[in-house]
Short mmCIF file of N, CA and C and ligand atoms in Angstrom, two decimals:
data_model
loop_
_atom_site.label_atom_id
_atom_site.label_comp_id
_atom_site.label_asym_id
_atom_site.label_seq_id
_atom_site.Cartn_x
_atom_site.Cartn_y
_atom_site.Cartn_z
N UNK A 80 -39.49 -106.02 -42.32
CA UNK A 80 -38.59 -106.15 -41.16
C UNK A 80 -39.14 -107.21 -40.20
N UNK A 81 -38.15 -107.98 -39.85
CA UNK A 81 -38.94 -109.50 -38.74
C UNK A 81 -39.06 -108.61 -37.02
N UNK A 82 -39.91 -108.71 -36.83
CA UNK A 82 -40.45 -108.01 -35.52
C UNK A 82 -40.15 -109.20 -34.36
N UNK A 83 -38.93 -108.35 -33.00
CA UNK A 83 -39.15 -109.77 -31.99
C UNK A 83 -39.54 -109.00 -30.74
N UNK A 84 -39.31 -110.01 -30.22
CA UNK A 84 -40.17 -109.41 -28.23
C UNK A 84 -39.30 -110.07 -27.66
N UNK A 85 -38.34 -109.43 -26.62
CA UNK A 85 -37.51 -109.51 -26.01
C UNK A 85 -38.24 -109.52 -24.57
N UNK A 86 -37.72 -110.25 -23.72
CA UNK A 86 -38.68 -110.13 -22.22
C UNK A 86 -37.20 -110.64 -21.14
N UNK A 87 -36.68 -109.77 -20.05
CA UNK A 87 -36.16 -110.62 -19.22
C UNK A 87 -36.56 -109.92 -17.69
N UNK A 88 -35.89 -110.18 -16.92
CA UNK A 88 -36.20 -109.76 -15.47
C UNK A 88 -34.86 -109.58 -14.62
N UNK A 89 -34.21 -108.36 -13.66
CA UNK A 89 -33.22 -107.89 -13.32
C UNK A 89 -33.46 -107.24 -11.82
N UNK A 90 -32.66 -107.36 -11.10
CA UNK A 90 -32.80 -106.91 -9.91
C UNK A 90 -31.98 -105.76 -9.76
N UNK A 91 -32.73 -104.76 -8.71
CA UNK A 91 -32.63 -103.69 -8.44
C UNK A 91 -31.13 -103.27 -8.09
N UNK A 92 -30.14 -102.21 -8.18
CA UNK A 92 -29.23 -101.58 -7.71
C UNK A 92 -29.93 -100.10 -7.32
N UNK A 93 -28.11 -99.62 -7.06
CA UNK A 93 -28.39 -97.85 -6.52
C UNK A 93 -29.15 -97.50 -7.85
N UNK A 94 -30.23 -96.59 -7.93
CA UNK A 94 -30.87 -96.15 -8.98
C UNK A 94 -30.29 -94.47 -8.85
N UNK A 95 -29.97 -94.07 -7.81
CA UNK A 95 -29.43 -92.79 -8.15
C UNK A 95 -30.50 -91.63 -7.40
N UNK A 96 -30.15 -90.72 -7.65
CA UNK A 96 -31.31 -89.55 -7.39
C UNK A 96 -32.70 -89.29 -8.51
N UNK A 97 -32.18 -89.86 -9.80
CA UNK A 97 -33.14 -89.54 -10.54
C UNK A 97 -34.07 -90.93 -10.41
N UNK A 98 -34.09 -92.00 -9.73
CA UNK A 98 -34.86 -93.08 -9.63
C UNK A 98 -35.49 -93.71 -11.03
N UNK A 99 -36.76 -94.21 -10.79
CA UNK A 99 -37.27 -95.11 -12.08
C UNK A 99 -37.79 -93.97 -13.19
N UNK A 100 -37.99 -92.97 -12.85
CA UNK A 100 -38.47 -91.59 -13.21
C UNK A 100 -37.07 -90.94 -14.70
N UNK A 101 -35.80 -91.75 -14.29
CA UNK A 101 -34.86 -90.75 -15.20
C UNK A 101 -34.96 -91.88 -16.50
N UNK A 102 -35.14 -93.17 -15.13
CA UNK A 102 -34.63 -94.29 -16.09
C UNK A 102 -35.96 -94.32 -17.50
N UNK A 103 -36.94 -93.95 -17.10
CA UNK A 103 -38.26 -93.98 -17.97
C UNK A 103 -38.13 -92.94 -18.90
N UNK A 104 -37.71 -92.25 -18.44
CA UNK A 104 -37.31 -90.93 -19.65
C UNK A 104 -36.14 -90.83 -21.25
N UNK A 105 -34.93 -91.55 -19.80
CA UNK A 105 -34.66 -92.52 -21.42
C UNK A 105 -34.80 -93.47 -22.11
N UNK A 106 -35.09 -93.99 -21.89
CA UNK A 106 -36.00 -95.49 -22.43
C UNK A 106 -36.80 -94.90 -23.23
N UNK A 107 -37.36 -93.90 -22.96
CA UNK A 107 -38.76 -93.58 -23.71
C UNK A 107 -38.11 -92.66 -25.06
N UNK A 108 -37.45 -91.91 -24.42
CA UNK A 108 -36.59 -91.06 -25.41
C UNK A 108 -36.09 -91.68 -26.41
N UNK A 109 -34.85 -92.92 -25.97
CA UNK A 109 -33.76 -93.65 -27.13
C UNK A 109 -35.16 -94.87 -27.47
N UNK A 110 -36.24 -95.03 -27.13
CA UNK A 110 -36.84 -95.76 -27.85
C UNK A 110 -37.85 -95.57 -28.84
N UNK A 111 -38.21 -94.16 -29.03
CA UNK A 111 -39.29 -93.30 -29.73
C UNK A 111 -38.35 -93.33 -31.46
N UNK A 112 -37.30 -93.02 -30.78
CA UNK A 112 -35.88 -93.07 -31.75
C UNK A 112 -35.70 -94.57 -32.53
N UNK A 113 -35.91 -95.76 -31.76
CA UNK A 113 -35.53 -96.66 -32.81
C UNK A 113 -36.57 -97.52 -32.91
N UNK A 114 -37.86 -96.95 -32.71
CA UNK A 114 -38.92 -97.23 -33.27
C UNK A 114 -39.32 -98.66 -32.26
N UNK A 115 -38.98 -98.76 -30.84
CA UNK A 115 -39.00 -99.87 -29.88
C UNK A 115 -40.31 -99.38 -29.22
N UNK A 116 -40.97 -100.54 -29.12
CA UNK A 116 -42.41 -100.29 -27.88
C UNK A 116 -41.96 -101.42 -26.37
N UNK A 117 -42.50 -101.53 -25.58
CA UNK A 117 -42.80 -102.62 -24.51
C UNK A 117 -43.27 -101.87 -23.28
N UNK A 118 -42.78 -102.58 -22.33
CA UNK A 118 -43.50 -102.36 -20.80
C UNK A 118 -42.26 -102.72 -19.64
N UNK A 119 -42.53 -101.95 -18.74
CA UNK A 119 -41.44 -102.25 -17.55
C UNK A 119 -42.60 -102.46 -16.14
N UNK A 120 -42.33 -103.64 -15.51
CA UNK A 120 -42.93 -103.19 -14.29
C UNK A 120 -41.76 -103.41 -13.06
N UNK A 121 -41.79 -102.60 -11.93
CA UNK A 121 -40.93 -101.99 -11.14
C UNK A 121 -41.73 -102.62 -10.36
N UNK A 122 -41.38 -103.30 -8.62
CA UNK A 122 -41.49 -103.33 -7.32
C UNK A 122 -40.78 -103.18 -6.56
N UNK A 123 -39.63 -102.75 -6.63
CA UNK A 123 -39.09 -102.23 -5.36
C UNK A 123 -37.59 -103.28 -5.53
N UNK A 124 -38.01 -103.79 -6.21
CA UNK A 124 -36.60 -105.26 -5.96
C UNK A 124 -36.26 -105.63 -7.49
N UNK A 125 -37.58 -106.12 -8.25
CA UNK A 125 -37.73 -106.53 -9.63
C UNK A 125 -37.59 -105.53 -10.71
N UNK A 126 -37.34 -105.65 -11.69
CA UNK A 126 -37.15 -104.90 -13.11
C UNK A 126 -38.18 -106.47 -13.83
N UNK A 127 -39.49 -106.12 -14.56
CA UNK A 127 -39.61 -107.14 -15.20
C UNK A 127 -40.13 -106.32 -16.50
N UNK A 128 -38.90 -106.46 -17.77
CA UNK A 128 -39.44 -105.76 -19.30
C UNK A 128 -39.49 -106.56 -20.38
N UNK A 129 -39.96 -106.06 -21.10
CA UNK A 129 -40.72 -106.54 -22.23
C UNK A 129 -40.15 -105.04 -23.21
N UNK A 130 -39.33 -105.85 -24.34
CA UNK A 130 -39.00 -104.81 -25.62
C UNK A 130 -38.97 -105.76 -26.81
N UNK A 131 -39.97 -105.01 -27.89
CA UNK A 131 -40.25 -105.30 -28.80
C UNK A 131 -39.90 -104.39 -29.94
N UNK A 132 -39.56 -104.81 -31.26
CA UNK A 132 -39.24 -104.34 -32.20
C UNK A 132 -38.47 -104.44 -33.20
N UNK A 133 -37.45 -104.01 -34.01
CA UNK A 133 -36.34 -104.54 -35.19
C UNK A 133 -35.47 -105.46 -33.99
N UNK A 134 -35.00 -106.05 -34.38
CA UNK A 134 -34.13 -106.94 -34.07
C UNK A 134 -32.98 -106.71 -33.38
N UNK A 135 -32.45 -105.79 -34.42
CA UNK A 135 -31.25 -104.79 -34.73
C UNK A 135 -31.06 -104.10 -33.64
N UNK A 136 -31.90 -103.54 -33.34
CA UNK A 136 -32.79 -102.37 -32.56
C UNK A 136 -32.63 -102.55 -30.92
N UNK A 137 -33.56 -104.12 -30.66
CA UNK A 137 -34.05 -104.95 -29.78
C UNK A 137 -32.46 -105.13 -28.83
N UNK A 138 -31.75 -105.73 -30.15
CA UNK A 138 -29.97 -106.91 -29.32
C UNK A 138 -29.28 -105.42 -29.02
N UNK A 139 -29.28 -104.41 -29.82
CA UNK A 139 -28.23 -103.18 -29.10
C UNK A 139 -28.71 -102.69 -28.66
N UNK A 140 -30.08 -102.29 -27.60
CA UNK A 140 -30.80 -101.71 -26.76
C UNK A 140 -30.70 -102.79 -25.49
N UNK A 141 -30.98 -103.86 -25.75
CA UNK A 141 -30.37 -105.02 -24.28
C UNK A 141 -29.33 -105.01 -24.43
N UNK A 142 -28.44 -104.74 -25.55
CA UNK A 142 -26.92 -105.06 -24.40
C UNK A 142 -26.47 -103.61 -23.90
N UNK A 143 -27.18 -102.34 -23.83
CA UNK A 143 -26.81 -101.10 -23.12
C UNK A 143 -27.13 -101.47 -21.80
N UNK A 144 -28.90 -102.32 -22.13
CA UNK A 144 -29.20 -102.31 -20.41
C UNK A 144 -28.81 -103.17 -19.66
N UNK A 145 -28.49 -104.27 -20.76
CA UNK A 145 -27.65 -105.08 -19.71
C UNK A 145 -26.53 -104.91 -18.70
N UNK A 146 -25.49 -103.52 -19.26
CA UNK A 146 -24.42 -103.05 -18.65
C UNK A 146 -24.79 -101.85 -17.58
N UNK A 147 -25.79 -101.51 -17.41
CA UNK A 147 -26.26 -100.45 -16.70
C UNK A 147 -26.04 -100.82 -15.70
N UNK A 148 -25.49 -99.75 -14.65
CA UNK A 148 -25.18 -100.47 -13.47
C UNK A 148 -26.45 -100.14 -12.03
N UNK A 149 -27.62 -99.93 -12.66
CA UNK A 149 -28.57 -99.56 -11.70
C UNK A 149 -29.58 -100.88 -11.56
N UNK A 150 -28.99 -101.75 -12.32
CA UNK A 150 -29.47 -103.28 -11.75
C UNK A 150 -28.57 -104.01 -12.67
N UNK A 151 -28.81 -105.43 -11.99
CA UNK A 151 -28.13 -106.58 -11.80
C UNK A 151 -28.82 -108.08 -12.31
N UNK A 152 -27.95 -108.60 -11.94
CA UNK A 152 -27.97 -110.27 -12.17
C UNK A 152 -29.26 -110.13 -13.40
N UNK A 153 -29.11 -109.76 -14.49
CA UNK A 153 -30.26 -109.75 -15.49
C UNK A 153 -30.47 -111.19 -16.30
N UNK A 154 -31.76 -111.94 -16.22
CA UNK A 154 -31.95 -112.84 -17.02
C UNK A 154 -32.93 -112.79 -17.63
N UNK A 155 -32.57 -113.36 -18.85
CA UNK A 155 -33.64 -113.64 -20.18
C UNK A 155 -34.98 -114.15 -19.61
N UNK A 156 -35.95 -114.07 -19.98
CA UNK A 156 -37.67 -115.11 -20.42
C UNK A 156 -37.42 -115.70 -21.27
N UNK A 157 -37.68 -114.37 -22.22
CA UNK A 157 -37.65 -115.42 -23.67
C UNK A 157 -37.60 -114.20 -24.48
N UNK A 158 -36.93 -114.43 -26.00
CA UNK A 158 -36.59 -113.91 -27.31
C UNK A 158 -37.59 -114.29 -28.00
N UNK A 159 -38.34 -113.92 -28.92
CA UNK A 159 -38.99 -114.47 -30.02
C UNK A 159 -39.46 -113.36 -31.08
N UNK A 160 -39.75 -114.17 -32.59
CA UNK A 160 -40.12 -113.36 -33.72
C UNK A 160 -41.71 -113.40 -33.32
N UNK A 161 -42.29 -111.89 -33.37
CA UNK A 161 -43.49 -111.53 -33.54
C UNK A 161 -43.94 -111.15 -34.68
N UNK A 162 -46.04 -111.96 -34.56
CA UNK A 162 -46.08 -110.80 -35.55
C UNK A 162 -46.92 -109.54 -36.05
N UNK A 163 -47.49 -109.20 -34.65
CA UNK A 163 -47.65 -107.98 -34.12
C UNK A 163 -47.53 -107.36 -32.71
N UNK A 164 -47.04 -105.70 -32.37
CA UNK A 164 -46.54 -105.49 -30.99
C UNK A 164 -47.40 -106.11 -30.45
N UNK A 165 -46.95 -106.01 -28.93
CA UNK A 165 -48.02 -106.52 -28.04
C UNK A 165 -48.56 -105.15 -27.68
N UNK A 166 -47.37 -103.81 -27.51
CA UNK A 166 -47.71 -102.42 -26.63
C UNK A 166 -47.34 -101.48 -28.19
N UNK A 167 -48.11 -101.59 -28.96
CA UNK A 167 -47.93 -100.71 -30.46
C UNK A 167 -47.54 -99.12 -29.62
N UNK A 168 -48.45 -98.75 -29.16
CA UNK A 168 -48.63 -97.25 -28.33
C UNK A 168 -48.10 -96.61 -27.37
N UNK A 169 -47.02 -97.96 -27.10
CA UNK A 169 -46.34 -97.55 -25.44
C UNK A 169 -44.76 -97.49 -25.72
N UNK A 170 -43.80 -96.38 -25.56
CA UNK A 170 -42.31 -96.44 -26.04
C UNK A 170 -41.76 -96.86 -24.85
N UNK A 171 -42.62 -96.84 -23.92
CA UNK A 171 -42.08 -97.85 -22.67
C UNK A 171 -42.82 -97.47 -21.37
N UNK A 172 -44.05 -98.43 -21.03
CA UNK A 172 -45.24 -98.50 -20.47
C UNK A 172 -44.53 -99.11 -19.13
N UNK A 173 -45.21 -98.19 -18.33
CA UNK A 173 -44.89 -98.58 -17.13
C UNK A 173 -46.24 -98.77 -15.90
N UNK A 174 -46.07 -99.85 -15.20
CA UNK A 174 -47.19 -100.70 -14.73
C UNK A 174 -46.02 -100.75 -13.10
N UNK A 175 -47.15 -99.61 -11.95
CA UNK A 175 -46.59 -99.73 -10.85
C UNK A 175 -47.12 -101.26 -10.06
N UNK A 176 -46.22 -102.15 -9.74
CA UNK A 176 -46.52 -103.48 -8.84
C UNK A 176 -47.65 -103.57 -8.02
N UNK A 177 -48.03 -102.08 -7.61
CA UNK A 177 -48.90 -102.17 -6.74
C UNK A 177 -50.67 -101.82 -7.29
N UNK A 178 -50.69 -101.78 -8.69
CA UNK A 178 -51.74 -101.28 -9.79
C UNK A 178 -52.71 -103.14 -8.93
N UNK A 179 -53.72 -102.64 -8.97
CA UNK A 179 -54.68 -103.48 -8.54
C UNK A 179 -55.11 -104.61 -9.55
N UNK A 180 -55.03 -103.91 -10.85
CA UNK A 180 -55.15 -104.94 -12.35
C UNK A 180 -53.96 -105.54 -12.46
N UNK A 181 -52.81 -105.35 -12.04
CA UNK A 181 -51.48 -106.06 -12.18
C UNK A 181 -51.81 -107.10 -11.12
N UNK A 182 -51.77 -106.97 -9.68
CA UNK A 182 -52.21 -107.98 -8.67
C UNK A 182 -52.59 -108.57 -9.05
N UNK A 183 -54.21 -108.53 -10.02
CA UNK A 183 -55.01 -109.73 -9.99
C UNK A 183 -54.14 -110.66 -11.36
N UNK A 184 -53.48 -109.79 -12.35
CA UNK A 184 -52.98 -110.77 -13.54
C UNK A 184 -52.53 -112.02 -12.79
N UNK A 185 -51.41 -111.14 -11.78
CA UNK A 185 -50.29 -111.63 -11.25
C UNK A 185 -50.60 -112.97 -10.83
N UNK A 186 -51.53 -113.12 -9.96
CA UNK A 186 -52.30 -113.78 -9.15
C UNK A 186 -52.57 -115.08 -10.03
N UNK A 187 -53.30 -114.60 -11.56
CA UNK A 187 -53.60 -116.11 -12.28
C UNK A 187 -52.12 -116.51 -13.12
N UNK A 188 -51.26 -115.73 -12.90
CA UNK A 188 -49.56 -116.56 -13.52
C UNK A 188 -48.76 -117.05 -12.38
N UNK A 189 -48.82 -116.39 -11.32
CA UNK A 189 -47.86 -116.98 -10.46
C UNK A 189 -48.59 -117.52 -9.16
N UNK A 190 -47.69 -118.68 -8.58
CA UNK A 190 -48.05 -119.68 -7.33
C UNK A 190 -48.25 -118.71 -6.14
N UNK A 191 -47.65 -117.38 -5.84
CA UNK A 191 -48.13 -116.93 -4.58
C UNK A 191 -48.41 -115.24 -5.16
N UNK A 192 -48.79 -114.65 -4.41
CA UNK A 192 -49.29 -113.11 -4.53
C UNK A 192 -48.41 -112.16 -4.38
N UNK A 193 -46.78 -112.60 -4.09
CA UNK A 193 -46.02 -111.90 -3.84
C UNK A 193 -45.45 -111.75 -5.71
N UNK A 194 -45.04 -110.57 -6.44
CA UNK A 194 -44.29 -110.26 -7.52
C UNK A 194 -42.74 -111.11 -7.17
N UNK A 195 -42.45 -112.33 -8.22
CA UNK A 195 -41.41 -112.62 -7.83
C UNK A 195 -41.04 -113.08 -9.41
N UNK A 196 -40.39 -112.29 -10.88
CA UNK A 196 -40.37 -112.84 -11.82
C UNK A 196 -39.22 -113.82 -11.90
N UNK A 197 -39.14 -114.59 -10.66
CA UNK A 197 -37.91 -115.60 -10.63
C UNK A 197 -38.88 -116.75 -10.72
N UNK A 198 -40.33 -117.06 -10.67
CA UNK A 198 -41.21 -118.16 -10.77
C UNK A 198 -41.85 -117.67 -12.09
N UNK A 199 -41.69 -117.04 -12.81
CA UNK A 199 -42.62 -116.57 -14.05
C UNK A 199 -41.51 -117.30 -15.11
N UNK A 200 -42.39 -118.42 -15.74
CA UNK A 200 -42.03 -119.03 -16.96
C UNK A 200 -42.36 -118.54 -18.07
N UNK A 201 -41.88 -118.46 -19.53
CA UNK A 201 -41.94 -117.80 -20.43
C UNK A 201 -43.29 -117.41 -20.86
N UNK A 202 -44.36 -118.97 -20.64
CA UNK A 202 -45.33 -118.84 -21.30
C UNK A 202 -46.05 -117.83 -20.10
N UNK A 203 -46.01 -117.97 -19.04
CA UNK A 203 -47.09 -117.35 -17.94
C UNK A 203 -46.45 -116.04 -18.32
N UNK A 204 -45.30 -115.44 -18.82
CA UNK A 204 -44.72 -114.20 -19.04
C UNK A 204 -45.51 -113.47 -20.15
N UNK A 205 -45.91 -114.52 -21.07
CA UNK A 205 -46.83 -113.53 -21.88
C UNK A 205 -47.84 -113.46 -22.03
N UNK A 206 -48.44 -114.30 -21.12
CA UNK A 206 -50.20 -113.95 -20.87
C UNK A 206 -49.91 -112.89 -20.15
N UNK A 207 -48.98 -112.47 -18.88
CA UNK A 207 -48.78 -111.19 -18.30
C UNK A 207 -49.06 -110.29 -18.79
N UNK A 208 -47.84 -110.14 -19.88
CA UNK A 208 -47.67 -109.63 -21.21
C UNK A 208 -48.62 -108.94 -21.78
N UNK A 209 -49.59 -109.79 -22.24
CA UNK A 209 -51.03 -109.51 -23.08
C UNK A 209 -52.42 -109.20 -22.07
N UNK A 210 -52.04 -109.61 -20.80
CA UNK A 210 -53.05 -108.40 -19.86
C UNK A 210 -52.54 -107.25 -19.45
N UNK A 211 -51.21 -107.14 -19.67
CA UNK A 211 -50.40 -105.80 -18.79
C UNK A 211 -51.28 -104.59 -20.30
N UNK A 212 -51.64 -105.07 -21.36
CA UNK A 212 -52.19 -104.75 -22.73
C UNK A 212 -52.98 -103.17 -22.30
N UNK A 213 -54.04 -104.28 -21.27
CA UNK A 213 -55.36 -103.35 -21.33
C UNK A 213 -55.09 -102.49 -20.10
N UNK A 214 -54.45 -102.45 -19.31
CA UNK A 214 -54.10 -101.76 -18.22
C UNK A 214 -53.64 -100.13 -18.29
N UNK A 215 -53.52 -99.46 -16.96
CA UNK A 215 -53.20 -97.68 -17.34
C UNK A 215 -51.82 -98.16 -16.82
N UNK A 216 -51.16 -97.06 -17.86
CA UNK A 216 -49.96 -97.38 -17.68
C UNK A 216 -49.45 -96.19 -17.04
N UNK A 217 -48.76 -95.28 -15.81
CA UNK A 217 -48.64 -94.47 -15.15
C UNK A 217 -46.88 -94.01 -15.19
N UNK A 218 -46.55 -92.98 -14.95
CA UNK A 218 -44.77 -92.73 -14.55
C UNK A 218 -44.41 -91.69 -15.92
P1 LIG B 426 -25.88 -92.51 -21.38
O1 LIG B 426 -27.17 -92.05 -20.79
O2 LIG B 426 -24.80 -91.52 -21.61
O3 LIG B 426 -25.32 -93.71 -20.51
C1 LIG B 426 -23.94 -94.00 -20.38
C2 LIG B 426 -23.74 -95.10 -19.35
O4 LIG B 426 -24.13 -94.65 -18.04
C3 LIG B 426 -24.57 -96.34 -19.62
O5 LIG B 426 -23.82 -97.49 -19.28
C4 LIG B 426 -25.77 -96.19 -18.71
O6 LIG B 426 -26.28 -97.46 -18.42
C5 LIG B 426 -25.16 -95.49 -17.50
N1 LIG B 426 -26.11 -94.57 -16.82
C6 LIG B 426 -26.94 -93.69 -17.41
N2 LIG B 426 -27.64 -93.01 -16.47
C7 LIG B 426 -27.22 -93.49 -15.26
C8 LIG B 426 -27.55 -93.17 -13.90
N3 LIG B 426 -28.47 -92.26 -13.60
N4 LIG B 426 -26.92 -93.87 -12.93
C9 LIG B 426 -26.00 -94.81 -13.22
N5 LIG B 426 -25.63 -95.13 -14.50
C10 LIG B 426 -26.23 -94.48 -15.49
N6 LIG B 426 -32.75 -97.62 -22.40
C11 LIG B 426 -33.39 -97.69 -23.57
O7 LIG B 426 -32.93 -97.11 -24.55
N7 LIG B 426 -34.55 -98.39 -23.70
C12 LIG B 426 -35.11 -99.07 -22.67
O8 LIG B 426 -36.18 -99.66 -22.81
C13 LIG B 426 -34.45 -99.05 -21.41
N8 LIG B 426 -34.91 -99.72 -20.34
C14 LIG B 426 -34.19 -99.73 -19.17
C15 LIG B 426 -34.64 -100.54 -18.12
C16 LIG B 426 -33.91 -100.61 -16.94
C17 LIG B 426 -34.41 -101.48 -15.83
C18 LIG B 426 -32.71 -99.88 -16.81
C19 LIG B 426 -31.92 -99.94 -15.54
C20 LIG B 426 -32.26 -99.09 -17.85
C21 LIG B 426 -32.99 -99.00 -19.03
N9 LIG B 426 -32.57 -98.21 -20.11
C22 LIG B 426 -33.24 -98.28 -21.31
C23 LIG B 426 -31.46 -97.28 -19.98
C24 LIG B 426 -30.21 -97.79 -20.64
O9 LIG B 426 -29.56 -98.71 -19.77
C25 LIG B 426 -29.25 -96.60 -20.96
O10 LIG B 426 -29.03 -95.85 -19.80
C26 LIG B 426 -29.85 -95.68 -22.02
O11 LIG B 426 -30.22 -96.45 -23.17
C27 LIG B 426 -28.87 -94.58 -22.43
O12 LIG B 426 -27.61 -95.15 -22.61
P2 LIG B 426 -26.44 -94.45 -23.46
O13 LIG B 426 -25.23 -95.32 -23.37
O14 LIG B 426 -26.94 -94.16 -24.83
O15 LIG B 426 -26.21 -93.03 -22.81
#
């Protein structure tokens, strides 16, 4: 099976009463199910994820979230064939903005200290990517 890594970034809507907390539950749930790993990190404004896996899998799991109406204006990073996960262990790893090891990644990919994945270019997206790796993932 050709393995890809899907990465884009989406801004925040009403999230509801159940907050990032319901949204992690299914993600984690419908993704244990189609055999999908990656990472979400949340600040308050940003959605920045990373989903990896069948293909198949990958394009009808982004176009659910694409229609979700608990965020918006969603754009791509980048698509690509992998050829191993980056998060084998994580059905959907979550990395709070304010994690002290995220800061400092942050810090050597992007021009200022503020989380803004509207300056994060594909490539600085997956060195992110591959330090968000070793990090605790919390939620
Ligand atoms: P349902 O849960 O029945 O959803 C039906 C519709 O209602 C969908 O359009 C759904 O988007 C919407 N919906 C569901 N719950 C709420 C709510 N509380 N408030 C408003 N609308 C709601 N899903 C994954 O499978 N994998 C992921 O990695 C993943 N990541 C996500 C990341 C973000 C930032 C967001 C916002 C959502 C993510 N989701 C993810 C959730 C995804 O959008 C769907 O809600 C989920 O896959 C279940 O959809 P469903 O159509 O099967 O079922």
């Amino acid at each position: 099976m050709i393995l890809s890594q899907l990465i884009y970034f989406s801004e925040k809507r009403d999230l509801g009463p159940g907050g990032v907390a319901a949204i992690l539950d299914s993600a984690r749930r419908e993704n244990e199910r189609r055999h999908l790993t990656g990472a979400l990190i949340f600040n308050q404004t940003y959605f920045l994820q990373c989903l990896e896996g069948g293909r198949k899998a990958i394009t009808e799991t982004f176009s659910k979230i694409a229609k979700d109406p608990r965020h918006d204006d969603i754009t791509l990073i980048s698509v690509h064939d992998i050829d191993v996960r980056d998060f084998p262990d994580w059905t959907m790893g979550y990395v709070v903005s304010t994690s002290p090891e995220l800061k400092s990644a942050l810090r050597e990919v992007l021009p200022t200290p503020d989380f803004s994945p509207v300056l994060l270019g594909a490539a600085a997206t997956l060195t992110l990517m591959k330090r968000m790796r070793s990090m605790q993932q919390t939620g």
